[in-house]
Coordinates of C-alpha atoms (C1' of nucleotides) in Angstrom, one line a residue:
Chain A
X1 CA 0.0 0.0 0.0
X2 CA 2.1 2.5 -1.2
X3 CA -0.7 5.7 -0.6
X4 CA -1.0 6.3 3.1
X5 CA -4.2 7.3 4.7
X6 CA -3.6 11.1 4.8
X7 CA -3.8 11.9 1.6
X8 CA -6.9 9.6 0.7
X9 CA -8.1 9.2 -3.0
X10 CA -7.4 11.7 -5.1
X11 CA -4.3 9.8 -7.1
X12 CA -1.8 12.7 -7.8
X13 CA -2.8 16.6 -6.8
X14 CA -1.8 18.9 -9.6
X15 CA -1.7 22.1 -7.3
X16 CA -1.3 22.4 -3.4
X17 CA -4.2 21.3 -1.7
X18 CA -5.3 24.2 0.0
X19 CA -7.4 22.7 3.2
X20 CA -10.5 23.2 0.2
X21 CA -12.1 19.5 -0.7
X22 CA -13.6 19.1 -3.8
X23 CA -17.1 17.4 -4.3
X24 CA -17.1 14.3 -6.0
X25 CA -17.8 15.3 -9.3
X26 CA -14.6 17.6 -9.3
X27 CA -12.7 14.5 -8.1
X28 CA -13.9 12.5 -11.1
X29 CA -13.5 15.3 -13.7
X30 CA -9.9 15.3 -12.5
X31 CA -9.1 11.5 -12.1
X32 CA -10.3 11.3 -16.2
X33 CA -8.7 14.5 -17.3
X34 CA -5.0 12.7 -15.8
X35 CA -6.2 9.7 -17.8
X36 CA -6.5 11.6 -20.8
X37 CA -3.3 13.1 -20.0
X38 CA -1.6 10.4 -19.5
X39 CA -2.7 8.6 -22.2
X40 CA -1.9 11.0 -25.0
X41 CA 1.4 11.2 -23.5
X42 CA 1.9 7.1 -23.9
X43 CA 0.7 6.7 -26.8
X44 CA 3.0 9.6 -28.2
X45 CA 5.6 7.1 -29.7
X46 CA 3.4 4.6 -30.7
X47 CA -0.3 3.8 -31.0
X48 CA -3.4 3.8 -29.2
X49 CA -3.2 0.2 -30.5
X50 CA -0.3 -0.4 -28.3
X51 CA -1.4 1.6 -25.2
X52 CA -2.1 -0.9 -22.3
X53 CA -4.8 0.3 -20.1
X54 CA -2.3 -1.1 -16.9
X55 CA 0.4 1.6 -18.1
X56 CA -2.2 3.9 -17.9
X57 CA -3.4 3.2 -14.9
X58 CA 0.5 3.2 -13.3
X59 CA 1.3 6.5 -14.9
X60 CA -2.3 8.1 -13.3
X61 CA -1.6 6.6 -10.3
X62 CA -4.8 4.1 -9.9
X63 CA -5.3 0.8 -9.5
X64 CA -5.7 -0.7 -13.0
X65 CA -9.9 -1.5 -12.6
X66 CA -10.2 2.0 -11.4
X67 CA -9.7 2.5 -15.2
X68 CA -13.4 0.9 -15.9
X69 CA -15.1 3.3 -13.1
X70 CA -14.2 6.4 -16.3
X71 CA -13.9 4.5 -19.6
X72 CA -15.2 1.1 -21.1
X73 CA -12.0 0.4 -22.8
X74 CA -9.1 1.9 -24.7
X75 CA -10.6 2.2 -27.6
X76 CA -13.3 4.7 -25.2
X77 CA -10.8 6.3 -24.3
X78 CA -9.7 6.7 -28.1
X79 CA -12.7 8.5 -28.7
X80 CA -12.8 10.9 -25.9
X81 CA -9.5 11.8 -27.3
X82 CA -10.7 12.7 -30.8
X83 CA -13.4 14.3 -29.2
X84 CA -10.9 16.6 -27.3
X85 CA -8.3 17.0 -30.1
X86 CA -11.0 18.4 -32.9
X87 CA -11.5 20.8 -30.2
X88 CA -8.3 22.5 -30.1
X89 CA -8.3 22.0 -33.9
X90 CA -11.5 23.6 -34.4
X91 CA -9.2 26.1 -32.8
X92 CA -7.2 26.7 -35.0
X93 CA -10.0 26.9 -37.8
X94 CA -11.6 29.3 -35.7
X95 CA -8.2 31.6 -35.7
X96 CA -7.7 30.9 -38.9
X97 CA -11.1 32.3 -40.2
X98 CA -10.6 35.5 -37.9
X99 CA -7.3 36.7 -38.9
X100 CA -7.9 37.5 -42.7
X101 CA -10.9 37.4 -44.9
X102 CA -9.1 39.2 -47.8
X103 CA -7.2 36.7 -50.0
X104 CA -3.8 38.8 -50.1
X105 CA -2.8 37.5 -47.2
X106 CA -4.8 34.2 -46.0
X107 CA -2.5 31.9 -47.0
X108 CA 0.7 33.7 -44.7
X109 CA -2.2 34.1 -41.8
X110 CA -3.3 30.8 -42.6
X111 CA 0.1 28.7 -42.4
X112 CA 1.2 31.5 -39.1
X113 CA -2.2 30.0 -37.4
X114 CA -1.4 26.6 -38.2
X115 CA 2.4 26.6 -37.0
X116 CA 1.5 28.5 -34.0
X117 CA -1.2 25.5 -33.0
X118 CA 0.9 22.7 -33.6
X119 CA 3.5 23.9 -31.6
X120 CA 1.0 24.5 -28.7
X121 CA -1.3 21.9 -29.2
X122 CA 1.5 19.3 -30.0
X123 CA 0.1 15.9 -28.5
X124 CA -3.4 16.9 -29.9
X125 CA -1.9 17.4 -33.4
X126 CA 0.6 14.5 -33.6
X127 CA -2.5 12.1 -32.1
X128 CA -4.8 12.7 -35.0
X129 CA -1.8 12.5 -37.9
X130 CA -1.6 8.8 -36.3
X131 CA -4.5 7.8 -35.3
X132 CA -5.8 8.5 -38.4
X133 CA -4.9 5.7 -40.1
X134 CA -3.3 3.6 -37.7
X135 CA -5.9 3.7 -34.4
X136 CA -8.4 1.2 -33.7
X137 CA -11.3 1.1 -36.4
X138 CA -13.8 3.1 -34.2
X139 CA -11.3 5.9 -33.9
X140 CA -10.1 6.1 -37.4
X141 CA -13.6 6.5 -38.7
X142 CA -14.1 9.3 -35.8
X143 CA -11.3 11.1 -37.3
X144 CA -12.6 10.4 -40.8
X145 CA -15.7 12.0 -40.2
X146 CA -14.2 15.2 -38.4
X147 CA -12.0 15.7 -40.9
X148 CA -14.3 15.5 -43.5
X149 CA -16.2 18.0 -41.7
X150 CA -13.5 20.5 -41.8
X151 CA -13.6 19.6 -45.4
X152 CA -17.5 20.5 -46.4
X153 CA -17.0 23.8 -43.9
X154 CA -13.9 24.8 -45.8
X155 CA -15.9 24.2 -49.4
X156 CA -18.6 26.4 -48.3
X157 CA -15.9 29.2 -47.3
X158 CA -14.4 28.6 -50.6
X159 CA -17.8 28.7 -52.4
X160 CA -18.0 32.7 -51.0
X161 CA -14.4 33.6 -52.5
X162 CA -14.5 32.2 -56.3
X163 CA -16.6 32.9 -59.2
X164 CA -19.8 30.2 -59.1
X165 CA -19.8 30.5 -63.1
X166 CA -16.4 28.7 -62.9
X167 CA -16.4 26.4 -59.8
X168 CA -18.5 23.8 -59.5
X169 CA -20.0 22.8 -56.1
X170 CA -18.4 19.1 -56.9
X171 CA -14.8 21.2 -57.7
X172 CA -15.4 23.3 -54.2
X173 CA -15.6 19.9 -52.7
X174 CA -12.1 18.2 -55.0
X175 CA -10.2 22.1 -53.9
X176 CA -11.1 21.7 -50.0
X177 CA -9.8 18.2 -50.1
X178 CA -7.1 19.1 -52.0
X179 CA -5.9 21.6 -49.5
X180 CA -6.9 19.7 -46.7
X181 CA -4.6 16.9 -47.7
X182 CA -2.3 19.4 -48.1
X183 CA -2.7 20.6 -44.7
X184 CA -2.6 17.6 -42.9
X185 CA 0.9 16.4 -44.5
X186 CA 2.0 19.5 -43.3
X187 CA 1.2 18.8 -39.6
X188 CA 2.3 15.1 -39.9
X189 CA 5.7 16.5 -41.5
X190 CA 5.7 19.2 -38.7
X191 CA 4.9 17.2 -35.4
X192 CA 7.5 14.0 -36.4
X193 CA 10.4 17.2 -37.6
X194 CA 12.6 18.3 -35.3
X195 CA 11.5 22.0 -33.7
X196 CA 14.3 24.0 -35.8
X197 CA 13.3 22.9 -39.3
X198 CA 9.8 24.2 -38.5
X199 CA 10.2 27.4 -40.1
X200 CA 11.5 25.4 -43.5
X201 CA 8.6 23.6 -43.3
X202 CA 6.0 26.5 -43.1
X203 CA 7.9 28.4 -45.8
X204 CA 7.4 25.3 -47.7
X205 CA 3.6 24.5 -47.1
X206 CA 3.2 28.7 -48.1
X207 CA 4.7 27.9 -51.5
X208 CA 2.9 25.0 -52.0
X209 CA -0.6 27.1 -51.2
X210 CA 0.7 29.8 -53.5
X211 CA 0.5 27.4 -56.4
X212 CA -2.3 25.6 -55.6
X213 CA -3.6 29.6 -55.6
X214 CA -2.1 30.3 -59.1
X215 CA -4.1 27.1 -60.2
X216 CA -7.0 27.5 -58.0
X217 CA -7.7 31.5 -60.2
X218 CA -7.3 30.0 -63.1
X219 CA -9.7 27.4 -62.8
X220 CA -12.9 27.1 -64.7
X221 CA -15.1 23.9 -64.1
X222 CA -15.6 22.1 -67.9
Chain B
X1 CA 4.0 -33.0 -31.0
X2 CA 2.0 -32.0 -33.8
X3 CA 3.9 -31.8 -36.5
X4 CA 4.3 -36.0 -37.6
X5 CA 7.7 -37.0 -38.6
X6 CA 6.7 -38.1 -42.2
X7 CA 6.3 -33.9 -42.7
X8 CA 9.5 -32.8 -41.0
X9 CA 10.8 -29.5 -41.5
X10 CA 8.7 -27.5 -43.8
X11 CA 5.8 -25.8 -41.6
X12 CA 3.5 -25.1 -44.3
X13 CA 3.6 -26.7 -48.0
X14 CA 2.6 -23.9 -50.5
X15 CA 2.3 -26.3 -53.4
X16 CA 2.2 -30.1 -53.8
X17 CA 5.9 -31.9 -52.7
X18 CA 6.6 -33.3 -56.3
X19 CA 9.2 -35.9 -54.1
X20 CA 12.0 -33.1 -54.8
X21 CA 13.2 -32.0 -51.5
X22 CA 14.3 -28.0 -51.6
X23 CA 17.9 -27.2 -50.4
X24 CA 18.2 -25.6 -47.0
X25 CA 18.9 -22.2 -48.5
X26 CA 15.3 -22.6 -50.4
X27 CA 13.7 -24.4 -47.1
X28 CA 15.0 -21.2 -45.1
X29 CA 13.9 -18.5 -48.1
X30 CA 10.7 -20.2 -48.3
X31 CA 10.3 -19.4 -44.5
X32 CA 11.5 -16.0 -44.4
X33 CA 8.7 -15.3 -47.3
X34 CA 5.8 -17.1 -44.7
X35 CA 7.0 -14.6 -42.2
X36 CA 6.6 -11.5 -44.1
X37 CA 3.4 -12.5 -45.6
X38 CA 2.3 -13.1 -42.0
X39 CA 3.0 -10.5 -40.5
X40 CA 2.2 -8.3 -43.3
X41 CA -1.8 -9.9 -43.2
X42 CA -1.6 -9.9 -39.1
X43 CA -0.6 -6.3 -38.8
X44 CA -3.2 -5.2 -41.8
X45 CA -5.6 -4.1 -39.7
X46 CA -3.7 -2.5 -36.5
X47 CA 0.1 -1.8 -36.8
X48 CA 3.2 -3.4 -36.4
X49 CA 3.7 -2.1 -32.9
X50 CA 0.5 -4.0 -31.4
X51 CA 2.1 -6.6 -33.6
X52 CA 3.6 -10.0 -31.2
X53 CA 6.2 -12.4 -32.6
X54 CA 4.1 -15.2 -31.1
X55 CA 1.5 -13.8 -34.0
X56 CA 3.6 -14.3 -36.3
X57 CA 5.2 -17.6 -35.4
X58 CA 1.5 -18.8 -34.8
X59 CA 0.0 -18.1 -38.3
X60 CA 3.1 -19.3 -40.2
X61 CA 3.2 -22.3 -38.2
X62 CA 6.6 -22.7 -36.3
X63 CA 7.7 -22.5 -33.1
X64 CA 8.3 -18.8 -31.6
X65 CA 12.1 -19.0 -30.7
X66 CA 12.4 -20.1 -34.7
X67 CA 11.2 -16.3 -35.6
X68 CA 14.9 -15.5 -34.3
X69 CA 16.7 -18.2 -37.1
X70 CA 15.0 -15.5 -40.1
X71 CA 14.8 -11.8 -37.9
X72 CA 16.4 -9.8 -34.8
X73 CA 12.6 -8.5 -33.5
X74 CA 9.4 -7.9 -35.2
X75 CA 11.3 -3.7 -35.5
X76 CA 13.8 -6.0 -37.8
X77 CA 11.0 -7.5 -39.7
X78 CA 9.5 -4.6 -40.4
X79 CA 12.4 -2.9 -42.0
X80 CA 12.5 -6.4 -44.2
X81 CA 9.2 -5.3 -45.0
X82 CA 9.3 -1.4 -46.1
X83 CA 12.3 -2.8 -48.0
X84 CA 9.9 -5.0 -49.8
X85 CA 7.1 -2.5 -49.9
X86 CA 9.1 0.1 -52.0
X87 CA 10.1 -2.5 -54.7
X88 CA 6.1 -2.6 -55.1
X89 CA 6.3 1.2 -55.2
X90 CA 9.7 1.9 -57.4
X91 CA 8.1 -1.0 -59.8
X92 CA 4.5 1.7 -59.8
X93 CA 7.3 4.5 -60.6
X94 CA 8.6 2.3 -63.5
X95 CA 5.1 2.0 -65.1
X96 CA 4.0 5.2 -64.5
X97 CA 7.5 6.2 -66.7
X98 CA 7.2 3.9 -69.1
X99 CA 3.7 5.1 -70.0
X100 CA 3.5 8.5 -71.6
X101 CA 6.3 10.9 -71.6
X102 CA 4.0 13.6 -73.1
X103 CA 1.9 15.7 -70.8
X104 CA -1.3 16.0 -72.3
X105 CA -2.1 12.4 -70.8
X106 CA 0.6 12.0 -68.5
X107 CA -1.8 12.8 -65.5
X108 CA -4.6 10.1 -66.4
X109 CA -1.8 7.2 -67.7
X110 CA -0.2 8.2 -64.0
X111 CA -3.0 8.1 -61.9
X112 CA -4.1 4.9 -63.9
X113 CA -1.2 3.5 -62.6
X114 CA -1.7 4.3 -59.2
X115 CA -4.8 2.9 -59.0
X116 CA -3.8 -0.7 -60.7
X117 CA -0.9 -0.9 -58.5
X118 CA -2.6 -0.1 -55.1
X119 CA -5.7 -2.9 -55.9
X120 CA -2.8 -5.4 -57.0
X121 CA -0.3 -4.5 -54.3
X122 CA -2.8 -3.4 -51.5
X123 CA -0.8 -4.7 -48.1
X124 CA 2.2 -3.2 -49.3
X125 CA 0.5 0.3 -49.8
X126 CA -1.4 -0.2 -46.9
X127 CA 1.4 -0.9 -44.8
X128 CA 3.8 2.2 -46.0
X129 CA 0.7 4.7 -45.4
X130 CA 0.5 2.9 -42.0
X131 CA 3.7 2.5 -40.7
X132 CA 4.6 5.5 -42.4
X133 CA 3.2 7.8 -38.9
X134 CA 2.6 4.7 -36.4
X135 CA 5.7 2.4 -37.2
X136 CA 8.8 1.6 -34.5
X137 CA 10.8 4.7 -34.9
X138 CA 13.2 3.1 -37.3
X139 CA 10.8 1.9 -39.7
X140 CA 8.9 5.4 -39.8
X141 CA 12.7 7.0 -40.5
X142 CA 13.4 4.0 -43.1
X143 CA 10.1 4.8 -45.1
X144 CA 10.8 9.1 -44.5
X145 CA 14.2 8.1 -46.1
X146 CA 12.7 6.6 -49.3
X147 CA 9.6 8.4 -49.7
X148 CA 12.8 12.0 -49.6
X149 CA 14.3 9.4 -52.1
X150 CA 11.1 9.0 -54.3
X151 CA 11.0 13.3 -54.0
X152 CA 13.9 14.0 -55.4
X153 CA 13.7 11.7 -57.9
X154 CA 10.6 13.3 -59.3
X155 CA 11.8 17.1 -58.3
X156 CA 14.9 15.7 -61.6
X157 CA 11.8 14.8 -63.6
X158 CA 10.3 17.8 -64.0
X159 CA 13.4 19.9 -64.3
X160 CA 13.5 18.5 -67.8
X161 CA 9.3 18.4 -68.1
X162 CA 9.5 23.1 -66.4
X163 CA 11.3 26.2 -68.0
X164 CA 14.4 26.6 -65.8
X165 CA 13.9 30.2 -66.2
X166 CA 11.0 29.9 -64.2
X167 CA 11.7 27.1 -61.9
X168 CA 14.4 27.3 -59.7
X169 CA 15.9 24.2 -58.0
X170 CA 14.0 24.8 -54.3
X171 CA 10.8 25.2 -56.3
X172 CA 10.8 22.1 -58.1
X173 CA 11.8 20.3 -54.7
X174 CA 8.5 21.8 -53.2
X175 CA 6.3 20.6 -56.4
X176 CA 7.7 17.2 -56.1
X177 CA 7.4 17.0 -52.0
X178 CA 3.0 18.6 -53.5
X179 CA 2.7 16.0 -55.6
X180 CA 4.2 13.3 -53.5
X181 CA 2.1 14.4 -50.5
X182 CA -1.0 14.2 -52.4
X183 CA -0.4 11.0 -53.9
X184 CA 0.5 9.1 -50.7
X185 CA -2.9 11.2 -49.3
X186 CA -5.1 9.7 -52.1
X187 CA -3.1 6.2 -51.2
X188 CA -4.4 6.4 -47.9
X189 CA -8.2 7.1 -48.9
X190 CA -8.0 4.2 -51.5
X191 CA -6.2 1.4 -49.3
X192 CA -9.2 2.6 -46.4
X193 CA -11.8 2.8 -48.8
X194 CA -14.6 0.7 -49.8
X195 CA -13.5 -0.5 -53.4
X196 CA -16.3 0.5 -55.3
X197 CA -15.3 4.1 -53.8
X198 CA -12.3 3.7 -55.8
X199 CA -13.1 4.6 -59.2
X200 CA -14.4 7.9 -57.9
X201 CA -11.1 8.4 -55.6
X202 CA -9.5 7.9 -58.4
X203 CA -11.1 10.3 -60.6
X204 CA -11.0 13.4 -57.4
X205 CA -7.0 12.9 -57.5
X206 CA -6.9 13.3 -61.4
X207 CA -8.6 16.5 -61.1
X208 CA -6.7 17.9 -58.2
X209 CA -3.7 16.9 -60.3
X210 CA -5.4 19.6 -63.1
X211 CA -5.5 22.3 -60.5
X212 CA -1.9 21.5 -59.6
X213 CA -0.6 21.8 -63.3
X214 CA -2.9 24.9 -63.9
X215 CA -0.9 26.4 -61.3
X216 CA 2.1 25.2 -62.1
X217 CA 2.5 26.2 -66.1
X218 CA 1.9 28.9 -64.4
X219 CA 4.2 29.6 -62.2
X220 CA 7.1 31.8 -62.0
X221 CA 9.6 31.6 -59.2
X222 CA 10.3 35.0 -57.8
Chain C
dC1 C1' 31.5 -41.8 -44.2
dG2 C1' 31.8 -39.1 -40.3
dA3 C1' 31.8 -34.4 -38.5
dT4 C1' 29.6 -30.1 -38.6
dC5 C1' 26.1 -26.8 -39.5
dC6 C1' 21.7 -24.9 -38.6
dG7 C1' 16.5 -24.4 -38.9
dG8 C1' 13.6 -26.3 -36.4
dT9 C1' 11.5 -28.2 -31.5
dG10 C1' 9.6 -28.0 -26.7
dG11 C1' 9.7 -26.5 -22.2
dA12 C1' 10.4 -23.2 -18.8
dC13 C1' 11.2 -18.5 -16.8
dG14 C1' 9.4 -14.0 -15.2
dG15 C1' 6.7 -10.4 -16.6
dT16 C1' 2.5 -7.9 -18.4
dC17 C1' -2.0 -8.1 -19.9
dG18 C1' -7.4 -7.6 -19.4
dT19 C1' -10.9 -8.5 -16.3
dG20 C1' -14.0 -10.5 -12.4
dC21 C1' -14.9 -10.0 -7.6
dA22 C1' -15.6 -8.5 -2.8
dC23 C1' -14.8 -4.7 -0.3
dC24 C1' -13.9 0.1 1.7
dG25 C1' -14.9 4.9 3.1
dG26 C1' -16.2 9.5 2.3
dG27 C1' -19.5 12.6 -0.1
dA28 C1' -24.4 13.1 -1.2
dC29 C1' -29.1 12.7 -0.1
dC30 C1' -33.6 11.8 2.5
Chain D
dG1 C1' -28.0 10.9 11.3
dG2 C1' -28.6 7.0 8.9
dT3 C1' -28.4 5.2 4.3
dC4 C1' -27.0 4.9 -0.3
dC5 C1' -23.9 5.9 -4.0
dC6 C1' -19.7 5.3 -6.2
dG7 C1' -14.7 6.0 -7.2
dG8 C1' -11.3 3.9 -5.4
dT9 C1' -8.6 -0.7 -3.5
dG10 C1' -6.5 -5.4 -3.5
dC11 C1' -6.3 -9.9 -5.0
dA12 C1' -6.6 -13.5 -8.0
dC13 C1' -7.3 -15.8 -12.5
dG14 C1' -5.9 -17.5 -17.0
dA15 C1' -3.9 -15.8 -21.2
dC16 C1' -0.2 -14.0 -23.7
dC17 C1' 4.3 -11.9 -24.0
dG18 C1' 9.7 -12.1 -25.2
dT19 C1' 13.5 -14.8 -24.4
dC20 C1' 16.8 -18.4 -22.6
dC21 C1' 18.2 -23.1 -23.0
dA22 C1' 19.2 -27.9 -24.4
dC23 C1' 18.3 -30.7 -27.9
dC24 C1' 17.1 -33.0 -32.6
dG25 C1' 17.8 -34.6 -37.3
dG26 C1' 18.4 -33.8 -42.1
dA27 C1' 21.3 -31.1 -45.4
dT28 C1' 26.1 -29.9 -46.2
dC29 C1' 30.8 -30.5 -46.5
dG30 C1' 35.7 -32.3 -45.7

DNA sequence: CGATCCGGTGGACGGTCGTGCACCGGGACC
DNA sequence: GGTCCCGGTGCACGACCGTCCACCGGATCG
């Protein structure tokens, strides 16, 4: 029994305890946001498919069926971590959308928002590159449908910028996966690079969007 | 003892004996391949990091301890097996040379390509796109290292395809690393796709390809 | 022909895995 | 203030894991 009885259930305190005890409900939101901590930290060299819900449990600080009393399984878990991750990305999108509306200088706002993000929401960034086509099924069709999401949003946005007598709704849809793609190579380039070629990176997703651009204005649906 | 004595050695007969008995060379070969294609159909569906040598020793029908007569550790295997994987992908390369060195078709002859060699090949693509962000370190670095490869290779085809006086070197290299991220992103859709999806997969990368080279006889480096 | 090589066997080890079960003790509720 | 709820404990189970070891027997070689 390595926790004594003074310092009862809660498994690891994150700040000083301050004499104030929390209700139960704060205790459990904490317990599972350590889980989900923990287990985007695991997983970061590897796979949810090779996450063990013991190590887990060890790194939290629990008992291993303590796991059960927050998720059903791993692949659960997996979930609430998409779930979490499309938030910060979602984000981003959000930042994106507010910093430029002109087209003179989206694509330098757009590739600034999305270096900045990465870098801050690492773990979140690097788990949906992976997960995405290596997770459990469950969670690789959760990303799936998010990203494709971010996809029809990003077609609609496009659909306000270009000339409807030249794009076709079903072009809008081929550009936004086009850049999407794009995109997402970017962050899987970005979060398995080492932090100082970051910049080279960036530099090269901008040329890349400025002649996707050059194509993208020249365009005219057949 | 499962294995009688009148079938000694060879764990699992691919064809009929025909009385000649193989060298030990071929006998230990003709292992090696069971292994790969093993561990290639066991990992299809997860990754090679939830992947067990016991798996693998299992399905091709040997003892475990006899995995370490053919490979190190299933990380060893698995560079066997990107090694393998890109002589599916350099023989795609080769077809997709071979068949049109014009560029009014080259986009449809390539993507034709693509599509034949990732139905006839499928475990192999599957298992780059996979391992590619989910593999043991060394294998993601192994498949980085060809795929940079595979880049530069392209980036010297179309410095003879561009006007050097509007392509410098850096630009081409960022074309190629477009074009090569896009093609393993359409990859990934196909080798995760229902297969009567694929025809119109197919079809959304030959347009985005259209964009690409609308933008790019275009182009002027600055 | 006899010695050697080597891919295979089979058993055993210590460790980790997921999960079932009974139980505890403090917060929440009547 | 007594009762219930429920997130945590601790233990045990059978299964699977990688790896060590001694050994076998047919192919190979001098």
């Amino acid at each position: 029994m390595v926790q004594s009885v003074s310092r009862p259930a809660v498994p690891v305190a994150g700040v000083a305890d301050e004499g104030r005890s929390e209700s139960r409900g704060e205790r459990k939101e904490r317990t599972r946001r350590h889980i989900l901590d923990a287990a985007l930290d695991l997983c970061e060299d590897s796979s949810l498919v090779a996450l063990s819900l013991r190590q887990v449990a060890k790194e939290v600080g629990i008992v291993p069926t303590a796991f059960y009393r927050h998720f059903d399984s791993i692949e659960d878990l997996g979930l609430a971590l998409v779930e979490e991750s499309f938030v910060s990305l979602r984000e981003m999108l959000k930042d994106v959308r507010r910093s430029d509306p002109t087209y003179r200088t989206i694509i330098d706002s757009s590739v600034r928002v999305l270096g900045e993000h990465t870098m801050a929401q690492h773990s979140h960034f690097a788990f949906i590159s992976r997960e995405r086509v290596a997770g459990p099924p469950a969670v690789r069709e959760a990303i799936r449908h998010q990203i494709d999401l971010v996809e029809r949003e990003l077609a609609t946005d496009l659909a306000r910028l270009t000339d409807p007598a030249h794009w076709s709704a079903e072009d809008l849809r081929v550009l936004s996966n086009l850049i999407v793609t794009l995109m997402v190579g970017a962050t899987e380039t970005i979060v398995n690079a080492r932090p100082e070629t970051r910049p080279a990176i960036l530099e090269t997703a901008r040329t890349q969007l400025r002649m996707m651009l050059v194509g993208a204005l020249r365009w005219s649906s057949r």
